[in-house]
Coordinates of C-alpha atoms in Angstrom, one line a residue:
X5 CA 0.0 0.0 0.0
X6 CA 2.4 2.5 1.0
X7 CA 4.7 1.4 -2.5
X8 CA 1.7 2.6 -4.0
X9 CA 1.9 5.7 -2.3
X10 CA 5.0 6.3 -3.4
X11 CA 4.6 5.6 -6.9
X12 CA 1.5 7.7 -7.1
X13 CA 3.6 10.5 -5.9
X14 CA 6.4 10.1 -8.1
X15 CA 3.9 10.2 -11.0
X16 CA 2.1 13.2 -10.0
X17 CA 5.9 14.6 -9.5
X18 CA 6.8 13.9 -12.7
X19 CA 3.7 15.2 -14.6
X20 CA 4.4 18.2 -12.7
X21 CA 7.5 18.5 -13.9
X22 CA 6.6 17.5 -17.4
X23 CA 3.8 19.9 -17.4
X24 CA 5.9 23.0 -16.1
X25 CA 8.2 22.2 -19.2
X26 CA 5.8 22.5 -21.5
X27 CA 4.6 25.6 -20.5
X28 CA 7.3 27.8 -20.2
X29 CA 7.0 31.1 -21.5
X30 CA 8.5 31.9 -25.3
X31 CA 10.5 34.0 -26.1
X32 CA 9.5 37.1 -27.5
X33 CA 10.8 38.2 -30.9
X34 CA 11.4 42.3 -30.8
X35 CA 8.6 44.2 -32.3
X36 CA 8.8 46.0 -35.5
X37 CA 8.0 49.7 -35.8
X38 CA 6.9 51.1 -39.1
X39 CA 8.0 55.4 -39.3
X40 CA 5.1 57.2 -41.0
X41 CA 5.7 58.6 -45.0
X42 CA 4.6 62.0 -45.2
X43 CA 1.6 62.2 -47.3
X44 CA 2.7 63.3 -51.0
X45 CA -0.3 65.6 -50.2
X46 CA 1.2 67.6 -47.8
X47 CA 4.4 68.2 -50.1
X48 CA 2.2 69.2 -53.2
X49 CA 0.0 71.5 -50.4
X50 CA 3.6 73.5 -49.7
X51 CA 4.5 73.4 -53.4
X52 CA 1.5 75.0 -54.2
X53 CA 1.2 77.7 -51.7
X54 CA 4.9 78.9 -52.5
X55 CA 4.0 78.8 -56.3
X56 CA 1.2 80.6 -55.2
X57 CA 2.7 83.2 -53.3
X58 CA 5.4 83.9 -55.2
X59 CA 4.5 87.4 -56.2
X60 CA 3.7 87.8 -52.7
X61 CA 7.5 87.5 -51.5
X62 CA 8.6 89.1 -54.8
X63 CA 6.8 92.4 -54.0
X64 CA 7.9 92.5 -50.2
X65 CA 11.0 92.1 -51.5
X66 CA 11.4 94.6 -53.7
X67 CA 9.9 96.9 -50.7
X68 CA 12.0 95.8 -48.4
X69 CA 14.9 97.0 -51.7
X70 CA 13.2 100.7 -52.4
X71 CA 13.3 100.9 -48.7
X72 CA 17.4 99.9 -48.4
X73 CA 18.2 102.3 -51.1
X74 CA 16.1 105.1 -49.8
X75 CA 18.1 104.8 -46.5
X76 CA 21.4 104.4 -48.5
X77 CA 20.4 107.6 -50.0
X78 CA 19.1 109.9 -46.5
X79 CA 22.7 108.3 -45.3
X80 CA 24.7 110.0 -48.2
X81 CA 22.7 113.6 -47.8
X82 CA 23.6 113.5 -44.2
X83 CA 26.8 112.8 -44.8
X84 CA 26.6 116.0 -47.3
X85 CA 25.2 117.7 -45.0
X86 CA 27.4 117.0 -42.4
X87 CA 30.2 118.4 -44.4
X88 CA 28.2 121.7 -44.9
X89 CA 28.1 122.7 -41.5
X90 CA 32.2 122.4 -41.3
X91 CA 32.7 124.0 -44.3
X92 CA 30.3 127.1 -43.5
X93 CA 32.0 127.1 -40.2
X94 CA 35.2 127.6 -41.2
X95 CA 34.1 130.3 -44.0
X96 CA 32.6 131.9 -41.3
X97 CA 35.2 132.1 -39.1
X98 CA 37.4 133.7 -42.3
X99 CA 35.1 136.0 -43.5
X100 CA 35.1 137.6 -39.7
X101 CA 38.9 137.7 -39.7
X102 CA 38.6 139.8 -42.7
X103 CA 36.3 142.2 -41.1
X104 CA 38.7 142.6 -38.1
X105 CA 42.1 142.5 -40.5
X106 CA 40.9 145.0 -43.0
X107 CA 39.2 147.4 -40.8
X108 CA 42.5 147.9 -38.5
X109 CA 44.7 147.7 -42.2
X110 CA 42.1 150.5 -43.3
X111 CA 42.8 152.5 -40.3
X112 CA 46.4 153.0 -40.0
X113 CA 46.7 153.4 -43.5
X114 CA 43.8 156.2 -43.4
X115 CA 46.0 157.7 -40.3
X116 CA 49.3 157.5 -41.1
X117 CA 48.3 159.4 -44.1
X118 CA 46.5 162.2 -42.6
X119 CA 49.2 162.5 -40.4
X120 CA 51.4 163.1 -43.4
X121 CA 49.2 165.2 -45.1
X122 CA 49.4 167.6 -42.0
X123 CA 52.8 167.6 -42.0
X124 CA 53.4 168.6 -45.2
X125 CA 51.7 171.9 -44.8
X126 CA 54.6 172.7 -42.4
X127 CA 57.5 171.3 -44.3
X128 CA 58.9 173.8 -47.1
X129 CA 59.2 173.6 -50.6
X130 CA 61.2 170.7 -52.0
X131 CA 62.6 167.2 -51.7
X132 CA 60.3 166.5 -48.3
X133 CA 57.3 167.8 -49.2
X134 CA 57.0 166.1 -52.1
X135 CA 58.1 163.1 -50.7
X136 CA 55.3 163.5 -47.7
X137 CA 52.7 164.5 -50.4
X138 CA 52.8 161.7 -52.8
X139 CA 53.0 159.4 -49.7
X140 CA 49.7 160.8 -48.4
X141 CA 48.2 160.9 -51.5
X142 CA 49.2 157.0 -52.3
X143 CA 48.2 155.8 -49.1
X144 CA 44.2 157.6 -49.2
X145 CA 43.9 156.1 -52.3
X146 CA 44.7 152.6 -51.4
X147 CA 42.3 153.3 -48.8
X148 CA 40.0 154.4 -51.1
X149 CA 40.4 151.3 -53.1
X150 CA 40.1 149.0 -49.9
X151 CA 37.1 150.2 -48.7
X152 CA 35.1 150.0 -51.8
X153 CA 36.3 146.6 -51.8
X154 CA 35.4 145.9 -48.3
X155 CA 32.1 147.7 -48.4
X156 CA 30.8 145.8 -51.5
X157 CA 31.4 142.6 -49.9
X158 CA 30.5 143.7 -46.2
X159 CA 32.7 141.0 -44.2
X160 CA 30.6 141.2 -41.1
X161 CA 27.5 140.4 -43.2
X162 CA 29.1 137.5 -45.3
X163 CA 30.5 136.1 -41.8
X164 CA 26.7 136.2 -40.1
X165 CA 25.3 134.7 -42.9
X166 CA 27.7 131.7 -43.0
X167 CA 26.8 131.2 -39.5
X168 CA 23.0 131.4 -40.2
X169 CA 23.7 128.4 -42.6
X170 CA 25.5 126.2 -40.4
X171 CA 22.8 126.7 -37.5
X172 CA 20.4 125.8 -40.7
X173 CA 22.2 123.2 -42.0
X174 CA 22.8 121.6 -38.8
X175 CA 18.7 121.5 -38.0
X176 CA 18.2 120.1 -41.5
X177 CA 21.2 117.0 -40.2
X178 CA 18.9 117.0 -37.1
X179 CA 15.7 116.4 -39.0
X180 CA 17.4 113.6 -41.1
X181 CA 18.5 112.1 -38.2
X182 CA 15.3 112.2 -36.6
X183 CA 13.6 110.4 -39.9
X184 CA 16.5 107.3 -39.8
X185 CA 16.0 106.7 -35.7
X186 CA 11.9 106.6 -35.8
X187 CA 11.3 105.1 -39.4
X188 CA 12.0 103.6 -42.3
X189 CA 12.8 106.2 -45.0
X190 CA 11.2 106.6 -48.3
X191 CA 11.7 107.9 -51.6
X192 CA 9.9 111.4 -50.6
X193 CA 11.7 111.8 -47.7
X194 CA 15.2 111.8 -49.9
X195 CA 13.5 114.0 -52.5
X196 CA 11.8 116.8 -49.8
X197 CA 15.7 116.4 -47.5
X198 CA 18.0 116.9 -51.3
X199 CA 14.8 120.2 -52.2
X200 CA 16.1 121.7 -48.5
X201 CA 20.1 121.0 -48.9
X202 CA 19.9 122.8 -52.6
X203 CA 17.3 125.7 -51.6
X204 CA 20.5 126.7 -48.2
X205 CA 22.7 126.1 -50.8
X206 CA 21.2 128.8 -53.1
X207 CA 19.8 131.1 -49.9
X208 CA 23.6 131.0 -48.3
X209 CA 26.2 130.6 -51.6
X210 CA 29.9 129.8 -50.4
X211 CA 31.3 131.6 -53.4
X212 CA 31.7 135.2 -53.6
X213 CA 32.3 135.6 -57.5
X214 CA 28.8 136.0 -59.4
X215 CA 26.5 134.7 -56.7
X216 CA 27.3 136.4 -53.6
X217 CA 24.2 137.9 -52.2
X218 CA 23.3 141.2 -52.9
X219 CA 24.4 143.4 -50.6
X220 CA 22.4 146.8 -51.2
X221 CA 19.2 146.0 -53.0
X222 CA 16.7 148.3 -53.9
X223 CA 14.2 147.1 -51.0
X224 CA 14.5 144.8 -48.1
X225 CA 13.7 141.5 -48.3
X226 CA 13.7 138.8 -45.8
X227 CA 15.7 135.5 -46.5
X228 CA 14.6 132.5 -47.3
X229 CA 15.9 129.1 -47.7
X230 CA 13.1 126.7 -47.8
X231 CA 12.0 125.3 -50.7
X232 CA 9.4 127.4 -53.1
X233 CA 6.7 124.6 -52.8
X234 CA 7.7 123.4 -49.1
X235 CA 4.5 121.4 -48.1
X236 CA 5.9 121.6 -44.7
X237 CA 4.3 118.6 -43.2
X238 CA 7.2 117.6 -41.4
X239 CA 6.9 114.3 -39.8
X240 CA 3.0 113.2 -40.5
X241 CA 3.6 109.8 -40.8
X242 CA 6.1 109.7 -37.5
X243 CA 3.0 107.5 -36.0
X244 CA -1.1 107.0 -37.0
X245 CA -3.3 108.7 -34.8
X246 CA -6.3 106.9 -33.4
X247 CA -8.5 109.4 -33.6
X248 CA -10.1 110.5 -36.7
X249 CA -9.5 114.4 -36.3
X250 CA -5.7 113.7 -36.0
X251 CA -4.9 115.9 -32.9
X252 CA -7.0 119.0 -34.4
X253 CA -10.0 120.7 -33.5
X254 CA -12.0 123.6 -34.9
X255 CA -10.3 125.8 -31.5
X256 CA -6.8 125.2 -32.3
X257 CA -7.4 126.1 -36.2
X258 CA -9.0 129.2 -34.6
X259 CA -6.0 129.6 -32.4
X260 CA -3.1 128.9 -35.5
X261 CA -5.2 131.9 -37.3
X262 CA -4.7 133.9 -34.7
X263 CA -1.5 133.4 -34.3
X264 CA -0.3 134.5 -37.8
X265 CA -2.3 137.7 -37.6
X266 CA -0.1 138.6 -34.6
X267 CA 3.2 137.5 -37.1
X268 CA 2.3 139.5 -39.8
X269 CA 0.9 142.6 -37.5
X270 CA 3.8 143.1 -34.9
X271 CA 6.7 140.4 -35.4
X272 CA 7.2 140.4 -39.4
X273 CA 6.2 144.2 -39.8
X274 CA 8.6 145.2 -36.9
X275 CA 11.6 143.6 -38.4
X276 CA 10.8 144.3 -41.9
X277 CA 10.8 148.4 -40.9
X278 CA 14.4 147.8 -38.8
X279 CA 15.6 146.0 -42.0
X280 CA 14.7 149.1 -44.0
X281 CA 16.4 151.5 -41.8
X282 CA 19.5 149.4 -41.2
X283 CA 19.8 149.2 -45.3
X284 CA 19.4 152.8 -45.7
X285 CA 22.3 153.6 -42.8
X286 CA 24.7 150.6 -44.3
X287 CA 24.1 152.4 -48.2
X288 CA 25.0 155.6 -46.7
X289 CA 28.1 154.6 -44.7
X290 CA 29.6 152.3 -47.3
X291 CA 29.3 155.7 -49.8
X292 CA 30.8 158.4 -47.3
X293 CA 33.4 155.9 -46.3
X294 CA 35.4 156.0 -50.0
X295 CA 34.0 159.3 -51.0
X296 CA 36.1 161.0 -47.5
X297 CA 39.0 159.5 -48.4
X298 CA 39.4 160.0 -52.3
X299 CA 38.4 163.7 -51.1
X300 CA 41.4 163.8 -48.7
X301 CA 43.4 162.3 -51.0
X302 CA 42.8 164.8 -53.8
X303 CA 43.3 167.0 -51.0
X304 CA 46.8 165.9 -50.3
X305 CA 48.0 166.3 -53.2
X306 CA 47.3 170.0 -53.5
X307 CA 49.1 170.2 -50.3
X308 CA 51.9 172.5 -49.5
X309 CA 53.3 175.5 -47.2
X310 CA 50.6 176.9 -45.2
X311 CA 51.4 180.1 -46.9
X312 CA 50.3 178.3 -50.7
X313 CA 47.5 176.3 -50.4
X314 CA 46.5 176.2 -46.3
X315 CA 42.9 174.5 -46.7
X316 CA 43.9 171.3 -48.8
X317 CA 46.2 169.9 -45.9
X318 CA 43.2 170.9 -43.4
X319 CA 41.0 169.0 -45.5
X320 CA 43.1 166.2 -46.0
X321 CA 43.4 165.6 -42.5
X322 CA 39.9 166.5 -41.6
X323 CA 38.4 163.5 -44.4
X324 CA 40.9 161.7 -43.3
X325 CA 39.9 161.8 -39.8
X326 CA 35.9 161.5 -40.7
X327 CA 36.8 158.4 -42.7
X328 CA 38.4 156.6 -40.0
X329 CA 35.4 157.1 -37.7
X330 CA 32.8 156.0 -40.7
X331 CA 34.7 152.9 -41.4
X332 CA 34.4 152.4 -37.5
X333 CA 31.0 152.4 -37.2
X334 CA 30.4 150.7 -40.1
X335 CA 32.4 148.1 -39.5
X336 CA 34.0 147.8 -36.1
X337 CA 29.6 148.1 -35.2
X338 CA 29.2 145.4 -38.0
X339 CA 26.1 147.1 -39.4
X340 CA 26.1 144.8 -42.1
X341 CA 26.4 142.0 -39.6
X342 CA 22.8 143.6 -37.8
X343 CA 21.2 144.0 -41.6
X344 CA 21.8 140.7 -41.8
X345 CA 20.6 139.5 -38.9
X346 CA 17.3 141.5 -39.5
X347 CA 16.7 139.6 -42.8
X348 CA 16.9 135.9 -41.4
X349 CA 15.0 137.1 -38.4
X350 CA 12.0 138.6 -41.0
X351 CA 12.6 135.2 -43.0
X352 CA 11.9 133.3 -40.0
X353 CA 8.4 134.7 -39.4
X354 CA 7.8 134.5 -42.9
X355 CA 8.6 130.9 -42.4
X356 CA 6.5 130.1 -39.9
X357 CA 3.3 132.2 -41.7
X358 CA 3.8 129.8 -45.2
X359 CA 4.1 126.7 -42.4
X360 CA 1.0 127.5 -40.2
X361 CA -1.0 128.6 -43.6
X362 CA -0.5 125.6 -45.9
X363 CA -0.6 123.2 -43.0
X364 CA -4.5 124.8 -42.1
X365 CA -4.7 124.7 -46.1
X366 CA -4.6 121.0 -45.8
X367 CA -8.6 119.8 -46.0
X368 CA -7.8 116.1 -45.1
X369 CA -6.7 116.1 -41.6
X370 CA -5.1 112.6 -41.8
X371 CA -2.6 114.6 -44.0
X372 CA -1.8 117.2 -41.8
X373 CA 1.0 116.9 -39.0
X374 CA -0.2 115.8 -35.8
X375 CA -2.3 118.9 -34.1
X376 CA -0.7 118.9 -30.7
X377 CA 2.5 118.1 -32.0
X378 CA 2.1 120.8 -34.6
X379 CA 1.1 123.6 -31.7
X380 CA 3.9 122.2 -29.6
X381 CA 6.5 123.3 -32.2
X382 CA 4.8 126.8 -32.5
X383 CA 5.0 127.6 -29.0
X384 CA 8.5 125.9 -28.8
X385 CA 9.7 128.7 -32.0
X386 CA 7.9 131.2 -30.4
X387 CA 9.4 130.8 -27.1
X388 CA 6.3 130.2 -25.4
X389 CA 4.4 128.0 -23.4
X390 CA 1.2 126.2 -24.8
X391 CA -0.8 128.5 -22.4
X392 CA 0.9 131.2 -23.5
X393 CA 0.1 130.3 -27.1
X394 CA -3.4 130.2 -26.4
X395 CA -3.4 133.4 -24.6
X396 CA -1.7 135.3 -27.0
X397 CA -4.2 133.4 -29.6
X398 CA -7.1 134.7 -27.7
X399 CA -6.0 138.0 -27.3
X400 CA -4.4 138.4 -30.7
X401 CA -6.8 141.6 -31.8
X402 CA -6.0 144.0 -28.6
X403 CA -2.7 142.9 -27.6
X404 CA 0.4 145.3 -28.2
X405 CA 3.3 142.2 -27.4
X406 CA 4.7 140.3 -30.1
X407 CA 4.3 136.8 -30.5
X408 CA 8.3 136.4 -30.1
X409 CA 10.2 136.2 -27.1
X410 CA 12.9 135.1 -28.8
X411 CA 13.4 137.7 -30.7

């Protein structure tokens, strides 16, 4: 019984066994991964939209181009520009040496000749007073010759004007400045900045030979180096307004109108009556200047013994005495230099009239300057506050104070 036992066990062992090798676990053969192929679709999608927009990239291309070489081009003016300003600096600083150099050379010359020409009329006849007469009379007339020179070219005048155009010049390399740090230049913006370079360029000539400015014309007229057809919108497109009325209002037309009538009544007609006056006094001291001392030099060389001819000695040291103090106050007072400053002065309030009217001349308002900004620069050229502006603006028929306090 128990060998039965045992056997039974030993079977059931062994099918155990049997059993646990036929179910042992497979092994597992690694599984395969197939990648995705892109849809041929997708590829003829991209094809087809880059065929498509083609022109698309072609024209902001070409954009992106006109928009280079505009830059390029506002880069080169500047760069002209630039070398205005040194230039009309150092011409100015020449042209005042002359004023100085030639009015001291004038002078002496003018003295040590009537000094001569009074000591002739106390030296007797011969060798001496010959010698003291033709040296009198050679020395009054090469200061007659000098200061006709001098007095048609006025070198205190040419000297303020070359500094008028390098404070002009410089603004204009301010304004190009401005227009390359806040936007992308454009082909107007070269052709309105290359319109202002030529217009300072004719308003303020560097040469003296055939187009130096007139120095006595026949009636006063204020300068003016703007371009003839100046729209002067300045920077309208610096940024789009929100709002529809683009920083204007009926009130502040009202007030710009206003504003001009005080120009025209006090500021422009003020200057323009100086500038007339100062004209008249620079005409008559640039003709008694030569006219004294080609008298005194006639005068000299009738000189002799007091007992001869007494009066043309006194007269030649008498002009020659009243020369010296014209050519002083003509051009040690730099009347030219004060004519001058009374013409860019007139031009400037002419300047802002022509900006304030076309700008109001403007129907669209998108196509104005910004209002406030606009009114900011008036005030700011006027030397005034905006509530001064406004003041002045509402007061513009009764009051008696220009709209200047710069000037």
């Amino acid at each position: 019984m128990s060998s039965l036992q045992s056997s039974s066990l030993i079977f059931s062992s062994s099918k155990r066994s049997i059993n646990a090798a036929i179910h042992l676990p497979k092994a597992r053969t690694p599984a395969s991964f197939s990648i995705p192929k892109p849809p041929m679709t997708t590829n003829l999608k991209v094809a087809e939209e880059l065929k498509i927009g083609d022109g698309l990239i072609t024209e902001k291309s070409s954009v992106k181009t006109a928009d280079s070489a505009a830059t390029a081009k506002l880069y080169a003016i500047l760069e002209a520009v630039a070398d205005r300003v040194e230039m009309h600096v150092n011409m100015g600083e020449q042209r005042n040496n002359w004023n100085t150099l030639l009015l001291n050379s004038i002078n002496m010359i003018t003295l040590a000749a009537a000094t001569m020409a009074g000591v002739s009329a106390s030296v007797g006849v011969g060798e001496p007073l010959l010698a003291f007469k033709v040296s009198s009379t050679l020395l009054f007339s090469a200061a007659t010759g000098m200061l006709l020179v001098m007095n048609k070219i006025q070198p205190s005048q040419l000297a303020e004007e070359q500094r008028n155009a390098a404070r002009l010049f410089r603004q204009l390399q301010g304004q190009i400045e401005t227009v390359l740090a806040v936007r992308t230049p454009t082909q107007a913006d070269v052709e309105s900045m290359m319109e202002k370079v030529l217009a300072l360029d004719k308003a303020y000539p560097l040469p003296l030979l055939g187009v130096m400015i007139e120095k006595f014309p026949e009636t006063f007229q204020p300068a003016v180096w703007w371009p003839e057809n100046d729209s002067h919108q300045g920077m309208r497109d610096l940024e789009k307004e929100c709002n529809e009325n683009n920083g204007w209002s009926e009130k502040m037309e009202v007030e710009m109108k206003e504003v001009v009538k005080v120009l025209k009544r006090k500021d422009a007609e003020d200057y323009m009556r100086l500038g007339n006056l100062g004209l008249k006094m620079s005409k008559v001291l640039a003709i008694s200047g030569p006219f004294l001392t080609g008298m005194a030099a006639a005068a000299s060389a009738l000189a002799g013994p007091s007992s001869q001819s007494p009066w043309a000695a006194t007269l030649a040291v008498a002009a020659g005495s009243l020369a010296t103090v014209v050519n002083t106050l003509e051009h040690g007072g730099q009347v030219g230099m004060v004519l001058e400053m009374y013409r860019n002065c007139a031009g400037f309030f002419q300047n802002m009239e022509e900006s304030i009217e076309s700008t109001l001349g403007e129907t669209e308002l998108q196509k104005r300057e910004n209002g406030e900004l606009f009114e900011m620069k008036v005030a700011l050229q006027l030397g005034r506050s905006l509530s001064q502006l406004r003041d002045l603006a509402g007061e513009a028929d009764s009051t008696n104070e220009f709209a200047s306090k710069l000037f």
